Amino acid sequence: MRRRTAVLPLLAALLAGLPAGGCTGGAAGALDLKVGGAFGARPAIVFPGGKPAAGLQVDELATGKGRRLAADDVAIVQYTAHVWDGGENRLVDSSFNRGTPAAFPVGELLPGLDRALRGRTVGSRVIAAIPPGDGFGANPPHGIGAGEELFYVVDIIGAHAKGVTVGGRGGSLAGVRVSGGARPRLAVPAGTPPARFEAKVLARGDGRRTQAGQLVVTQYEGAVWGRRGMFDATWPAGRPKAFRIGDGSVIKGWDRALVGVPVGSRVVMIVPPAYGYGAAGNTAFGIRPADTLVFVVDVIAAY
């Protein structure tokens, strides 16, 4: 559960297997530029003089052997994005500048980027020159002009399908009950909630332990103590969401409960206001300053 909106201008606006080893340097076909560097590392890009040719242009510099991206997948990527103007060709966004990969929901990206990535395999490096008509069109985000062309280098390092879950058993914590199975459900008791933060691993995975600063892929459900129903959840739509943990990007309760948990685990937590949204609450979700929150979270992957 995100605590605040991160400063990711281009990434935020985008939401309208095993890595291949070695380097991916070389000329980029019809794009007439060079992209060097190892898969998963910051690319070195040499732009030619002048602007790119008209129309969407896509090339694949390395082909991976992992899962093929399908509609509704969440792709985990390392990427850089430039404005290709034949002059400065300025960098406008990069996952490398933030220190963690990014999550790209296939089917909800810029049209040109979506066309470039759909059907590619994990372990692939894809480049795309995206004209305004296949990008932001006449209403780009701050920092990008309406007529400016974009250029992306995208390394696909992971993919997670709609409906992915860790499964496992249910359990209880301080009167909160969680059902087992592929999609757990919360049952929150009436009465006064606990005053202290509490968390419990209901099903322990066999993956590596998550670390502070990692991007963690999750499925989850959240409820407010004393109210019926949930205020936020990924399971109804089925598409997982990814959050960076351990650095204040999410609420304190998530940082405390999820850092150090093995991938593949199911966690339940009771989050009093001081570990949630505090005195400000969260009006978008209808959360008041005094509300205690309850979550069940499946930890799908960590990058």
XYZ file of C-alpha atoms in Angstrom:
303
model
C 0.000 0.000 0.000
C 1.696 3.146 -1.210
C 2.246 5.859 1.338
C 2.714 8.711 -1.092
C 2.986 9.320 -4.801
C 6.582 8.819 -5.852
C 8.259 11.371 -8.128
C 8.233 9.310 -11.301
C 6.857 11.706 -13.921
C 7.174 9.554 -16.992
C 6.579 6.208 -15.321
C 3.378 7.460 -13.696
C 2.147 8.727 -17.031
C 2.834 5.392 -18.698
C -0.073 3.848 -16.867
C -2.741 5.393 -19.447
C 12.403 -16.860 -17.116
C 16.084 -15.953 -16.758
C 17.974 -12.945 -18.052
C 20.180 -13.435 -21.086
C 23.830 -12.913 -20.253
C 26.482 -10.947 -22.064
C 26.335 -7.645 -23.897
C 23.806 -6.266 -26.309
C 25.939 -3.766 -28.159
C 25.579 -3.074 -31.836
C 23.728 -1.084 -34.403
C 19.983 -0.974 -33.891
C 18.871 -1.870 -37.388
C 16.663 0.687 -39.110
C 16.884 2.990 -36.107
C 20.465 3.898 -37.107
C 21.801 4.216 -33.571
C 23.973 2.164 -31.238
C 23.033 0.713 -27.867
C 25.740 -0.942 -25.778
C 26.065 -2.519 -22.362
C 25.057 -5.731 -20.630
C 21.467 -6.841 -20.252
C 20.072 -5.452 -17.000
C 22.699 -2.711 -16.795
C 22.408 0.947 -17.726
C 22.702 1.119 -21.535
C 25.139 3.303 -23.438
C 23.280 4.973 -26.302
C 24.872 6.728 -29.274
C 22.278 8.716 -31.203
C 22.890 9.533 -34.861
C 22.610 13.058 -36.181
C 19.115 14.232 -37.033
C 15.707 13.064 -35.946
C 14.378 9.502 -36.307
C 12.332 8.423 -39.291
C 8.560 8.813 -39.073
C 6.444 6.127 -37.446
C 6.887 3.637 -34.637
C 10.182 1.749 -34.881
C 11.019 -1.267 -32.739
C 14.004 -3.615 -32.554
C 15.050 -6.479 -30.290
C 18.747 -6.460 -29.435
C 18.703 -9.577 -27.239
C 16.133 -12.366 -27.157
C 15.444 -14.036 -23.847
C 14.270 -17.562 -23.138
C 11.823 -16.772 -20.345
C 8.094 -16.222 -20.128
C 6.423 -14.457 -23.059
C 4.576 -11.263 -22.126
C 0.814 -11.523 -22.538
C -2.076 -9.145 -22.080
C -2.636 -8.300 -18.387
C 0.873 -9.399 -17.364
C 2.980 -7.166 -15.166
C 6.457 -6.884 -16.688
C 9.364 -6.082 -14.378
C 11.872 -4.034 -16.315
C 14.976 -1.913 -16.205
C 14.646 0.948 -18.667
C 15.765 4.350 -19.846
C 13.679 6.876 -21.779
C 14.984 9.789 -23.823
C 13.438 12.491 -25.946
C 14.921 11.905 -29.398
C 15.080 15.366 -30.926
C 18.307 15.171 -32.912
C 19.959 17.592 -30.519
C 20.371 17.082 -26.796
C 18.355 13.817 -26.860
C 17.785 14.365 -23.158
C 17.113 11.646 -20.626
C 13.616 12.030 -19.154
C 13.261 8.923 -16.991
C 15.240 5.868 -15.910
C 14.765 3.019 -13.473
C 18.531 3.051 -12.910
C 18.311 6.501 -11.340
C 15.999 5.091 -8.653
C 17.985 1.956 -7.886
C 15.183 -0.568 -8.457
C 13.391 -1.973 -11.498
C 9.949 -0.742 -12.538
C 6.644 -2.557 -13.011
C 5.012 -2.097 -16.430
C 1.388 -3.327 -16.666
C 1.026 -4.714 -20.185
C -2.080 -3.315 -21.833
C -1.987 -0.054 -19.859
C 1.189 1.490 -21.279
C 1.705 4.076 -23.977
C 0.360 2.526 -27.202
C 3.781 2.399 -28.854
C 5.496 0.946 -25.808
C 2.757 -1.613 -25.373
C 3.125 -2.728 -28.991
C 6.895 -2.917 -28.572
C 6.776 -5.150 -25.477
C 3.760 -7.394 -25.920
C 4.819 -10.906 -26.941
C 8.480 -10.371 -25.992
C 10.175 -12.822 -23.660
C 11.813 -12.348 -20.286
C 15.528 -11.835 -20.862
C 14.991 -9.638 -23.933
C 16.302 -6.139 -24.559
C 13.865 -4.111 -26.658
C 14.323 -0.639 -28.089
C 11.581 1.571 -29.463
C 11.369 4.978 -31.112
C 7.863 6.208 -30.334
C 6.328 9.151 -32.222
C 3.827 11.408 -30.410
C 0.850 9.659 -31.979
C 1.897 6.389 -30.338
C 3.019 8.129 -27.154
C 1.464 10.921 -25.129
C -0.158 12.683 -28.062
C -1.220 16.301 -27.563
C -1.241 16.110 -23.740
C 2.189 14.925 -22.565
C 3.302 15.099 -18.928
C 5.401 17.957 -17.617
C 8.867 18.009 -19.170
C 7.897 16.525 -22.542
C 6.723 18.594 -25.508
C 3.594 17.701 -27.459
C 5.534 16.976 -30.653
C 8.542 15.212 -29.137
C 9.570 11.675 -30.048
C 10.518 9.213 -27.287
C 13.195 6.541 -27.330
C 13.185 3.611 -24.901
C 15.638 0.871 -24.020
C 13.794 -1.790 -22.011
C 15.296 -4.918 -20.443
C 12.566 -7.390 -19.441
C 13.788 -9.073 -16.248
C 10.537 -10.624 -15.021
C 6.870 -11.203 -15.783
C 3.915 -12.029 -13.559
C 0.564 -13.179 -14.858
C -2.903 -12.067 -13.887
C -4.192 -14.140 -11.011
C -0.781 -15.197 -9.683
C -0.884 -16.178 -6.005
C 1.245 -17.975 -3.441
C -1.702 -20.061 -2.229
C -1.187 -21.594 1.165
C -3.109 -21.911 4.358
C -5.061 -19.325 6.273
C -4.929 -18.455 9.937
C -5.730 -15.783 12.466
C -4.182 -12.840 14.288
C -5.785 -10.954 17.212
C -9.245 -12.094 16.140
C -8.714 -11.380 12.429
C -9.345 -14.497 10.342
C -7.822 -15.186 6.934
C -9.134 -17.967 4.730
C -6.731 -20.254 2.888
C -6.514 -21.102 -0.787
C -5.539 -19.181 -3.883
C -7.434 -16.028 -2.909
C -7.559 -15.388 0.834
C -10.339 -13.364 2.412
C -10.244 -11.221 5.526
C -12.789 -11.438 8.321
C -12.324 -8.583 10.791
C -14.042 -8.772 14.190
C -16.148 -6.065 15.766
C -15.024 -4.182 18.818
C -11.940 -2.202 19.687
C -8.841 -2.956 17.558
C -5.452 -3.732 19.085
C -3.448 -0.637 19.957
C -0.150 -2.112 18.796
C 1.110 -3.122 15.369
C 1.015 -6.874 14.801
C 2.060 -9.093 11.893
C 2.206 -12.820 11.268
C 3.475 -15.032 8.444
C 0.627 -17.453 7.745
C 2.412 -19.402 5.008
C 6.197 -19.182 4.754
C 7.662 -19.245 1.258
C 10.901 -20.901 0.220
C 12.327 -17.957 -1.722
C 14.985 -15.473 -0.701
C 14.173 -13.000 2.027
C 13.088 -9.570 0.849
C 15.422 -6.650 1.516
C 14.860 -2.972 2.152
C 14.959 -1.042 -1.111
C 13.692 -3.908 -3.256
C 10.694 -3.807 -5.575
C 8.230 -6.396 -4.244
C 5.435 -7.857 -6.375
C 2.282 -8.463 -4.341
C -1.325 -9.505 -4.294
C -3.252 -8.078 -1.342
C -6.508 -7.145 0.324
C -6.998 -4.323 2.825
C -9.861 -3.553 5.212
C -10.626 -0.939 7.856
C -11.265 -2.332 11.343
C -14.926 -1.921 12.245
C -16.230 -1.560 8.689
C -17.622 -4.089 6.293
C -15.902 -4.820 3.016
C -12.444 -3.965 1.739
C -11.079 -0.571 0.778
C -8.396 -1.810 -1.618
C -7.430 -5.139 -3.181
C -5.669 -6.614 -6.195
C -7.405 -9.987 -6.235
C -10.740 -8.886 -7.787
C -8.951 -7.691 -10.947
C -6.212 -10.297 -10.578
C -3.284 -8.144 -11.710
C -0.521 -7.939 -9.087
C 1.028 -4.643 -8.008
C 4.623 -3.860 -7.153
C 5.936 -1.544 -4.445
C 9.357 -0.565 -3.194
C 9.672 -1.511 0.470
C 11.876 -0.451 3.336
C 12.453 3.166 2.336
C 9.199 4.915 3.232
C 7.583 4.513 -0.183
C 4.816 2.467 1.428
C 3.143 2.822 4.817
C 5.277 1.957 7.825
C 3.266 -1.177 8.578
C 4.100 -2.686 5.206
C 7.777 -1.876 5.603
C 7.836 -3.506 9.030
C 5.841 -6.591 8.040
C 7.353 -7.342 4.623
C 11.082 -6.607 4.889
C 12.872 -9.890 5.608
C 9.966 -12.153 4.635
C 10.793 -15.022 2.245
C 9.349 -14.690 -1.247
C 6.315 -16.933 -1.567
C 4.950 -16.012 1.872
C 1.470 -14.930 2.913
C 1.402 -12.270 5.632
C -1.416 -10.788 7.726
C -0.923 -7.511 9.564
C -2.868 -5.186 11.846
C -1.840 -1.584 11.249
C -2.765 1.118 13.792
C -2.798 4.731 12.544
C 0.826 5.439 13.512
C 1.909 2.624 11.179
C -0.585 3.554 8.463
C -1.641 6.955 7.193
C -1.361 8.733 10.533
C -3.115 11.978 11.364
C -3.719 12.806 7.703
C -5.648 9.639 6.922
C -6.240 8.881 3.240
C -9.317 10.538 1.762
C -8.992 8.669 -1.538
C -9.681 5.409 0.305
C -11.990 6.878 2.913
C -9.493 6.223 5.706
C -9.865 8.468 8.757
C -6.986 9.505 11.036
C -8.049 7.114 13.806
C -8.651 4.090 11.557
C -6.805 0.816 12.131
C -6.136 -1.143 8.952
C -5.880 -4.887 8.305
C -4.058 -6.456 5.352
C -3.344 -9.885 3.965
C -0.456 -9.828 1.472
C 0.995 -12.480 -0.824
C 4.680 -11.799 -1.553
C 5.006 -12.986 -5.155
C 8.532 -11.836 -6.036
C 11.252 -9.367 -5.104
C 13.748 -7.562 -7.352
